[in-house]
PDB file of C-alpha atoms in Angstrom:
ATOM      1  CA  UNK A 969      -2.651 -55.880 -30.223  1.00 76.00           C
ATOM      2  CA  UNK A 970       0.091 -56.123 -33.090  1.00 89.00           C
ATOM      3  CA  UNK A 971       3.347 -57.607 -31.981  1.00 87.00           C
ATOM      4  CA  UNK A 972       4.969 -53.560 -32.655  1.00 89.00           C
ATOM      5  CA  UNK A 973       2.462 -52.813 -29.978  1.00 90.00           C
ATOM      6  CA  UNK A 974       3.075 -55.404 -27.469  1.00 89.00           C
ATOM      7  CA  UNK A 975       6.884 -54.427 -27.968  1.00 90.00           C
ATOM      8  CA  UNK A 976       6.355 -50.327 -27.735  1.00 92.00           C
ATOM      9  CA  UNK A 977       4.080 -51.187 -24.360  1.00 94.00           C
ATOM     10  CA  UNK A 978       7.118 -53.502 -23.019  1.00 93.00           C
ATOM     11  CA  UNK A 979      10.077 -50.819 -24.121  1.00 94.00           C
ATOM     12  CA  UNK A 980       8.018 -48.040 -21.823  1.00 94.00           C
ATOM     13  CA  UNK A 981       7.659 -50.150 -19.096  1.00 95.00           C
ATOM     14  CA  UNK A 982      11.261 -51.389 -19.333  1.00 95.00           C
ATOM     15  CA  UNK A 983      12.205 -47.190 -19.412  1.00 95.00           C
ATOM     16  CA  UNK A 984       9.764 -46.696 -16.263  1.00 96.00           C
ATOM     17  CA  UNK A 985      11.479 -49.246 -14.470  1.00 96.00           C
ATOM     18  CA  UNK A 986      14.782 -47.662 -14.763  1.00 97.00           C
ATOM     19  CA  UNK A 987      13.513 -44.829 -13.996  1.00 97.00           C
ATOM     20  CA  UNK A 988      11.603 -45.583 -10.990  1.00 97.00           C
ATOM     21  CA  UNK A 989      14.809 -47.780  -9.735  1.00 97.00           C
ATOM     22  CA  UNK A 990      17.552 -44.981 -10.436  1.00 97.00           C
ATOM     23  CA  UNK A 991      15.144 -42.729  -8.211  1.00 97.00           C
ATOM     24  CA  UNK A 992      14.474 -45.081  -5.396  1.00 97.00           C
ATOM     25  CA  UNK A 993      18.213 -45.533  -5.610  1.00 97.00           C
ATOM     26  CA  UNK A 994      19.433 -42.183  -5.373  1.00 98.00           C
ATOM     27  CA  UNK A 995      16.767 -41.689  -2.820  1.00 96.00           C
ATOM     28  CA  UNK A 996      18.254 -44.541  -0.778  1.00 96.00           C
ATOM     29  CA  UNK A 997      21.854 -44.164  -1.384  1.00 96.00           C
ATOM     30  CA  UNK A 998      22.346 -40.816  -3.163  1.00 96.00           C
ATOM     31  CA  UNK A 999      23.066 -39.973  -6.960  1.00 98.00           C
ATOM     32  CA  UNK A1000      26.592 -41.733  -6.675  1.00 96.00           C
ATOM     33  CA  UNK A1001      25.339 -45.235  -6.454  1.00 95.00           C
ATOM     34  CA  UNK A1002      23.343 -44.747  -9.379  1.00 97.00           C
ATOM     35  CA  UNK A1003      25.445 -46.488 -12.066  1.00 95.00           C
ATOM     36  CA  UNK A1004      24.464 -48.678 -14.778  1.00 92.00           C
ATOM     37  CA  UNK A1005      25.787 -51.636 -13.082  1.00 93.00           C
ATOM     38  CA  UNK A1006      23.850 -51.306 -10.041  1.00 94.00           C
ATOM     39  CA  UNK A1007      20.612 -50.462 -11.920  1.00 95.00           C
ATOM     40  CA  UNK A1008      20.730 -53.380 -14.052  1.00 94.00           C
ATOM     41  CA  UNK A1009      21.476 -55.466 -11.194  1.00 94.00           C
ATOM     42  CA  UNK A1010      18.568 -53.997  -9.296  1.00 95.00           C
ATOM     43  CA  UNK A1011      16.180 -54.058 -12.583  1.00 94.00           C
ATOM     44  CA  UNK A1012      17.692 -57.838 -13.809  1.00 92.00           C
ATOM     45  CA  UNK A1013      18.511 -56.631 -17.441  1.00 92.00           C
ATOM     46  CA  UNK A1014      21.631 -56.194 -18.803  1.00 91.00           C
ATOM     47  CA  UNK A1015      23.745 -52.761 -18.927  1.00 93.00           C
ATOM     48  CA  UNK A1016      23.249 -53.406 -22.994  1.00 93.00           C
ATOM     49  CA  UNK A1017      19.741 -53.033 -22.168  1.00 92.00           C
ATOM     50  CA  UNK A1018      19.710 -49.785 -19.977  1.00 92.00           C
ATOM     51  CA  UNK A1019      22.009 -48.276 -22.968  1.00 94.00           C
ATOM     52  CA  UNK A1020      19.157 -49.315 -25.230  1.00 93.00           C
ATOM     53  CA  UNK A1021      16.941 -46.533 -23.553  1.00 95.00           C
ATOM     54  CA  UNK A1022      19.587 -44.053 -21.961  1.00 96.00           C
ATOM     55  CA  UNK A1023      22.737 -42.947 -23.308  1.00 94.00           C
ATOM     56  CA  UNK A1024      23.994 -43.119 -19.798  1.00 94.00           C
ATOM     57  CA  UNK A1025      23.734 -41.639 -15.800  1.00 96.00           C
ATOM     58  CA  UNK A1026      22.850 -37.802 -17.244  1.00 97.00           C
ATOM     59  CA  UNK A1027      20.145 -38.878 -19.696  1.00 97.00           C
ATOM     60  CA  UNK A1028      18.550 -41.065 -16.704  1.00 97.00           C
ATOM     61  CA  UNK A1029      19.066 -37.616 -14.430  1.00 98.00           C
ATOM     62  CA  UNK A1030      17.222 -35.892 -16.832  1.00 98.00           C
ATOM     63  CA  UNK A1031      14.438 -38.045 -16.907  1.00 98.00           C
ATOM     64  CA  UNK A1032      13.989 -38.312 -13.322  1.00 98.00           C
ATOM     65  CA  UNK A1033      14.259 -34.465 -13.035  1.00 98.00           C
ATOM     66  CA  UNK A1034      11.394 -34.394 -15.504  1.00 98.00           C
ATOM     67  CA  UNK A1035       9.340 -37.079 -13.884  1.00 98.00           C
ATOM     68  CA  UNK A1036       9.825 -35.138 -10.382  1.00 98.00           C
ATOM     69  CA  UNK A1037       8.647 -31.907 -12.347  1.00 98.00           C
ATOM     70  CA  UNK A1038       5.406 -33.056 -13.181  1.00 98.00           C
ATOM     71  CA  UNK A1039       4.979 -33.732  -9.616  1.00 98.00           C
ATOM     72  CA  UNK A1040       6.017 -31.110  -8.613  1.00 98.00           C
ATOM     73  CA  UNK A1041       3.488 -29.069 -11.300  1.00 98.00           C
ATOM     74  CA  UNK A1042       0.383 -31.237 -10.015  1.00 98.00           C
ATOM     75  CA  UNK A1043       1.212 -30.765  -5.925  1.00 98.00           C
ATOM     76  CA  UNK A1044       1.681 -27.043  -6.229  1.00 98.00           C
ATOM     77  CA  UNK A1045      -1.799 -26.788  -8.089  1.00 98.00           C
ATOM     78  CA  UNK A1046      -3.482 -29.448  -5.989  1.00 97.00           C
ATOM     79  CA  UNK A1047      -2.500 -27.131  -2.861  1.00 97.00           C
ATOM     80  CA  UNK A1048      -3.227 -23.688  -4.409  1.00 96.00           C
ATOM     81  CA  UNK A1049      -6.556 -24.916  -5.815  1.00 96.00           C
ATOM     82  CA  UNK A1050      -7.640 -25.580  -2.469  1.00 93.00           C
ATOM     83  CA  UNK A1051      -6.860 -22.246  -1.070  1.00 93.00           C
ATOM     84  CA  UNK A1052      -9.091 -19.464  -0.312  1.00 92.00           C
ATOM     85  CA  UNK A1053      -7.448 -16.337  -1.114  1.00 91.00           C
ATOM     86  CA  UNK A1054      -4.444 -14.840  -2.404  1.00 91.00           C
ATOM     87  CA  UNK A1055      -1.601 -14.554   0.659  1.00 93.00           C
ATOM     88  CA  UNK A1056      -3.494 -17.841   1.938  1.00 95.00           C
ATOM     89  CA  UNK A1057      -2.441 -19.483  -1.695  1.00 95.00           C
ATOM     90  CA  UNK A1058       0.689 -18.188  -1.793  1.00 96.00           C
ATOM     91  CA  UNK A1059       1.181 -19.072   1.393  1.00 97.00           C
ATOM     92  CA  UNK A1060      -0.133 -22.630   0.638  1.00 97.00           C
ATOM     93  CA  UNK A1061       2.256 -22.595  -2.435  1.00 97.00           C
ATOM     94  CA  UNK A1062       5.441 -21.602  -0.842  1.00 98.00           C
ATOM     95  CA  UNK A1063       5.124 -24.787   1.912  1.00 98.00           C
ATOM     96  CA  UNK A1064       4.408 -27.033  -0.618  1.00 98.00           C
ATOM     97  CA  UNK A1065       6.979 -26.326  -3.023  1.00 98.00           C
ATOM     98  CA  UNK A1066       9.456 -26.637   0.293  1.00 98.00           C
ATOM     99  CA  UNK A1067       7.702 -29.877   1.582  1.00 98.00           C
ATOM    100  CA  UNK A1068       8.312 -31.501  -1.640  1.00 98.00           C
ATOM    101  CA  UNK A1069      12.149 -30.419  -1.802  1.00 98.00           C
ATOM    102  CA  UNK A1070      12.740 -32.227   1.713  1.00 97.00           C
ATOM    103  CA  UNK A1071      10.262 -35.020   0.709  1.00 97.00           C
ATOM    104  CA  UNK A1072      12.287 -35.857  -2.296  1.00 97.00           C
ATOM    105  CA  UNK A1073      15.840 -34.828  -2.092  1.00 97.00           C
ATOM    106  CA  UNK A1074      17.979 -36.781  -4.764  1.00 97.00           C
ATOM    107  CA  UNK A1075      14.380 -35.654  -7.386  1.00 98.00           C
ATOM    108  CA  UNK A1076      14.552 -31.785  -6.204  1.00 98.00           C
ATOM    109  CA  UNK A1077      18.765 -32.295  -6.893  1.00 98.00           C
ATOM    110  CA  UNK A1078      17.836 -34.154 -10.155  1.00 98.00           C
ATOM    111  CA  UNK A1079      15.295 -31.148 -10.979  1.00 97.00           C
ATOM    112  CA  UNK A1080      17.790 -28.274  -9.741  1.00 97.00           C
ATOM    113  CA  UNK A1081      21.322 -29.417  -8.562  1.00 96.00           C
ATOM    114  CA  UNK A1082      22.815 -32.449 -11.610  1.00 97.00           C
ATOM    115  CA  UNK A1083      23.273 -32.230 -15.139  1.00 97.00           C
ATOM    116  CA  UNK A1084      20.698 -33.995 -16.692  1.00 97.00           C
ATOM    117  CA  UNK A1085      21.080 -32.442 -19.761  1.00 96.00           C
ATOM    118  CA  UNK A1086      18.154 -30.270 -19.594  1.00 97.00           C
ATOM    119  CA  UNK A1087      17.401 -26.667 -20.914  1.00 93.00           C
ATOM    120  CA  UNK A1088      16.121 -23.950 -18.540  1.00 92.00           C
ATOM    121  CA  UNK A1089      14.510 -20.779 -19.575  1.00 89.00           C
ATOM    122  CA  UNK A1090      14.772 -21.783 -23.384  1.00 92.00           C
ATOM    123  CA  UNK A1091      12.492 -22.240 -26.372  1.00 92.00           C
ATOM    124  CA  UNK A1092      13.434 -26.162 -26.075  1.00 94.00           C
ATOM    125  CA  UNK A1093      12.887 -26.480 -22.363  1.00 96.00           C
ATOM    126  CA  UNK A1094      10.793 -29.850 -22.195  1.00 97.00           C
ATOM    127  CA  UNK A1095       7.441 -29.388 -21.326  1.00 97.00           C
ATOM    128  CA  UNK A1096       7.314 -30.922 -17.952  1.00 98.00           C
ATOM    129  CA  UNK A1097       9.696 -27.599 -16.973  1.00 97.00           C
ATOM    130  CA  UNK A1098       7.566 -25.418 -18.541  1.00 97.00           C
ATOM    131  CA  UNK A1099       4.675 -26.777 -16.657  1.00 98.00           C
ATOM    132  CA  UNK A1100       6.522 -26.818 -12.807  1.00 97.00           C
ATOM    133  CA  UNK A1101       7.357 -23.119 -13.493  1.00 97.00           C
ATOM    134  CA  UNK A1102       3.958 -22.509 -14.788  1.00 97.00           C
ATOM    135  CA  UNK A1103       2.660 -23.478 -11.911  1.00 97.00           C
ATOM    136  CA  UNK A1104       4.432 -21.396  -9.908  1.00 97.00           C
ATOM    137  CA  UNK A1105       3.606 -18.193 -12.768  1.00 97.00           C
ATOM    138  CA  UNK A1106       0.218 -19.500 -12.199  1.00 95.00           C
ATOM    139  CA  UNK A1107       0.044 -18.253  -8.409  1.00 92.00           C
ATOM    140  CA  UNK A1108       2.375 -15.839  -8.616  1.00 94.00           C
ATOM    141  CA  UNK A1109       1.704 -13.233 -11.798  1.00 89.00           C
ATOM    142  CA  UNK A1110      -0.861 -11.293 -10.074  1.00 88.00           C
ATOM    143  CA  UNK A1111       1.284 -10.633  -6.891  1.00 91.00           C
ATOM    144  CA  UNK A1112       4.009  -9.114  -9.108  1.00 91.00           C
ATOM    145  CA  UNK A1113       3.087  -5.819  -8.834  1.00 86.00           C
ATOM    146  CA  UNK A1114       2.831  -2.648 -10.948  1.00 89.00           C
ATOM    147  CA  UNK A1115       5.837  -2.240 -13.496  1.00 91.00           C
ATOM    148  CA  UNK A1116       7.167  -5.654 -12.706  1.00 92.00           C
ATOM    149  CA  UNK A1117       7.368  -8.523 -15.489  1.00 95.00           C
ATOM    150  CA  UNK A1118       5.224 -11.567 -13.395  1.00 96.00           C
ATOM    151  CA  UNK A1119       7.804 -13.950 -14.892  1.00 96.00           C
ATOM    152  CA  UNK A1120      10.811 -12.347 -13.432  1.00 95.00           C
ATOM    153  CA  UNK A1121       9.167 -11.995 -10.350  1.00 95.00           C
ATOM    154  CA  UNK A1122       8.078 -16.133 -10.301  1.00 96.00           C
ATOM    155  CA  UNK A1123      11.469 -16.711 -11.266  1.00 96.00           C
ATOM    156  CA  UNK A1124      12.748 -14.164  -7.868  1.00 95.00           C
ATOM    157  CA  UNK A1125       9.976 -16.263  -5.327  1.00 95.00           C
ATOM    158  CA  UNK A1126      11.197 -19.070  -7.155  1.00 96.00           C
ATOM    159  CA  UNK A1127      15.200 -18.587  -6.340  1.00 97.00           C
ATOM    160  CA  UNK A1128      14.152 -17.832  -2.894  1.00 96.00           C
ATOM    161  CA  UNK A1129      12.294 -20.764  -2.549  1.00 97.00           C
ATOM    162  CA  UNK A1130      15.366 -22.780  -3.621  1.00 98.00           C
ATOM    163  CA  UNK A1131      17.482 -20.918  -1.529  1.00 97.00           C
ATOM    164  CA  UNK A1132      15.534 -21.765   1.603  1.00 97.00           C
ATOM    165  CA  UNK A1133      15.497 -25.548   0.408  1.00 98.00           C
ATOM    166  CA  UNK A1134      18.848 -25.798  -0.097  1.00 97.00           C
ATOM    167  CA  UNK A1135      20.380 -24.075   2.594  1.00 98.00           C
ATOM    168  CA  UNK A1136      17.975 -26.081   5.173  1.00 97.00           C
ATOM    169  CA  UNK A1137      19.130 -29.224   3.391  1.00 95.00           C
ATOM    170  CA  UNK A1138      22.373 -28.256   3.605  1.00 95.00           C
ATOM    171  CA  UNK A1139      21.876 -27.574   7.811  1.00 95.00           C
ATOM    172  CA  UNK A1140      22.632 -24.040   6.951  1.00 97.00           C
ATOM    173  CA  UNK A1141      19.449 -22.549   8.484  1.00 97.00           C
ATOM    174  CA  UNK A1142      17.741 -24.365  10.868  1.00 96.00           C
ATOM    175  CA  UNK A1143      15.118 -26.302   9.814  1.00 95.00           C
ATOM    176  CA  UNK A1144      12.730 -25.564  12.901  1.00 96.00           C
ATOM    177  CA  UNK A1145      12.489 -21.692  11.131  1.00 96.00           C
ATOM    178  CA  UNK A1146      10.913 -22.905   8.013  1.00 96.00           C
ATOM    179  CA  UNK A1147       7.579 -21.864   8.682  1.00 96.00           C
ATOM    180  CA  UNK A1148       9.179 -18.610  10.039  1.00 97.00           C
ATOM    181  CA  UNK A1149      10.857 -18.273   6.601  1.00 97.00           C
ATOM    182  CA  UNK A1150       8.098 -18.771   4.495  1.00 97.00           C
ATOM    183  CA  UNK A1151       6.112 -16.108   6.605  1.00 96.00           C
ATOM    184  CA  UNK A1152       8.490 -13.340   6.363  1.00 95.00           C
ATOM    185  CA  UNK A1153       9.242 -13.858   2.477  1.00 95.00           C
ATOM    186  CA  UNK A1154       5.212 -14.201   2.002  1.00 94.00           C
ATOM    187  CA  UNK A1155       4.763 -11.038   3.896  1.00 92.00           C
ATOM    188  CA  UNK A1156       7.620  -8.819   2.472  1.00 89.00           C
ATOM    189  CA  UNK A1157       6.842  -9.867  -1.048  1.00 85.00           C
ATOM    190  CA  UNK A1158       2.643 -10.219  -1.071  1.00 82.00           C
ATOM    191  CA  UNK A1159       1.712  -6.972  -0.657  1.00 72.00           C
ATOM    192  CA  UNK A1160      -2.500  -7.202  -0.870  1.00 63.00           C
TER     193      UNK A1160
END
């Protein structure tokens, strides 16, 4: 391995770190104690260092929101693959995408809520955006309906979804009506 190698291999891990550390951290504490000060004390590097790979807090965001949306991307398809049938993968989809909202609140607000600097619904959306949404497209298209465009409709399931996250977050709905929730919007909208 040439020493540019050795170096490259060290800078990613370095960048993984942070990002791994900023996550547990936000997770732990929320996205307010996530400043370079506490992450290089956490990661023992210097703040010199953590400017080496991000700019600052919203470049870090970002790449937490993108790390959280390839996981997102791979549990919605590890769910739906192993559903038989299209209201049961629907269904299947709609829990999971809630059960990793609640399961990982400061990644779903790093995804959805903060600026990370991200694009949405752009030709330069990074990929790992693309992907989470075309996971939900994925499931979704063929439910659409006659005369309706599958993406707007992903993108309609989709805002409900977040709704119903956020608003049981928030203790605006009670949580104990999830399942309730994700039945009626299944039904109303899944029409077989």
């Amino acid at each position: 391995m040439s020493v540019q190698e050795r170096k490259e291999r060290e800078r990613a891990s370095r960048e993984r770190l942070i990002v791994a550390t900023a996550r547990e951290l936000a997770e732990q504490k929320g996205w307010d104690a996530v400043t370079t000060r506490q992450l290089a004390e956490r990661i023992e590097y210097s703040q010199p260092v953590l400017y080496s790979h991000f700019r600052g807090k919203r470049e870090i965001i970002g790449a937490v929101a993108l790390e959280g949306a390839a996981e997102m991307a791979a549990a919605l398809r590890a769910v739906t693959s192993a559903a038989d049938g299209l209201r049961v993968r629907v269904t299947a989809l709609a829990r999971a995408y809630l059960d990793f909202a609640e399961r990982n609140p400061a990644v779903y607000d790093a995804m959805f809520q903060l600026d990370g600097g991200l694009a949405f619904a752009r030709e330069d959306t990074p990929e790992p955006l693309k992907d989470a949404f075309a996971a939900l497209l994925e499931n979704l298209g063929e439910v659409a309906g006659d005369g309706v465009h599958p993406a707007l409709f992903t993108e309609t399931f989709w805002a409900a979804l977040h709704g119903l996250a956020t608003l049981t977050r928030a203790r605006r709905l009670p949580p104990e009506d999830t399942e309730r929730r994700v039945e009626l919007l299944v039904d109303r909208l899944v029409v077989v």
